[in-house]
Amino acid sequence: MKMPSGCSRILIAAAIMGCSGMALAAPEPAPSAGQLPPPCPERLAPPPAQPPLYALSQQTTTPAETLSAAVKNLPDLEKAKKYEVRVEVREITPPPPAQPPLYALSQQTTTPAETLSAAVKNIPALEKAKKYEVRVEVREITPPPPAPDMDDPRP
């Protein structure tokens, strides 16, 4: 079956256009990380946090009882929905007050070992169950530099 010359020209033109379109649509190598456009800020931001349906913050000596009361005070919620429940129980520790040392010694000596041995004998009796901090410093005492002679013309 012979096609009219006008139809064959159209088919050839369509084939050329289709092939050139496919050549232009060929995959390109992936851009490096430095060439990527920045992501949309809308996608980076998490969804806004919902206000809590129930919240409790209380200082107590009985956390289990306080949590049981929270269960009883919880409002009615829809059963088909999912909820996030967060519970934290932390120990409240007051900052320790500044206390004077139980024993202190500051003495200049030429025999540090003997001075420390004497200090051991002078420490008062302490409770064995408690923890204590012991600090010891031994430093060399250097004599001060001589005072400049005022009669000496040198600086």
PDB file of N, CA and C in Angstrom, residues 147-154:
ATOM      1  N   ALA A 147      63.861  44.245  96.008  1.00  0.00           N
ATOM      2  CA  ALA A 147      63.423  45.607  95.678  1.00  0.00           C
ATOM      3  C   ALA A 147      64.559  46.320  94.958  1.00  0.00           C
ATOM      4  N   PRO A 148      64.225  47.131  93.974  1.00  0.00           N
ATOM      5  CA  PRO A 148      65.301  47.845  93.266  1.00  0.00           C
ATOM      6  C   PRO A 148      66.005  48.825  94.217  1.00  0.00           C
ATOM      7  N   ASP A 149      67.300  48.922  94.025  1.00  0.00           N
ATOM      8  CA  ASP A 149      68.101  49.845  94.834  1.00  0.00           C
ATOM      9  C   ASP A 149      67.906  51.240  94.261  1.00  0.00           C
ATOM     10  N   MET A 150      67.454  52.153  95.076  1.00  0.00           N
ATOM     11  CA  MET A 150      67.158  53.505  94.593  1.00  0.00           C
ATOM     12  C   MET A 150      68.427  54.289  94.266  1.00  0.00           C
ATOM     13  N   ASP A 151      69.559  53.888  94.845  1.00  0.00           N
ATOM     14  CA  ASP A 151      70.813  54.594  94.561  1.00  0.00           C
ATOM     15  C   ASP A 151      71.456  54.099  93.277  1.00  0.00           C
ATOM     16  N   ASP A 152      71.004  52.960  92.768  1.00  0.00           N
ATOM     17  CA  ASP A 152      71.587  52.394  91.552  1.00  0.00           C
ATOM     18  C   ASP A 152      71.024  53.142  90.347  1.00  0.00           C
ATOM     19  N   PRO A 153      71.882  53.685  89.464  1.00  0.00           N
ATOM     20  CA  PRO A 153      71.386  54.454  88.303  1.00  0.00           C
ATOM     21  C   PRO A 153      70.782  53.566  87.216  1.00  0.00           C
ATOM     22  N   ARG A 154      71.022  52.261  87.270  1.00  0.00           N
ATOM     23  CA  ARG A 154      70.447  51.384  86.234  1.00  0.00           C
ATOM     24  C   ARG A 154      68.935  51.266  86.434  1.00  0.00           C
TER      25      ARG A 154
END
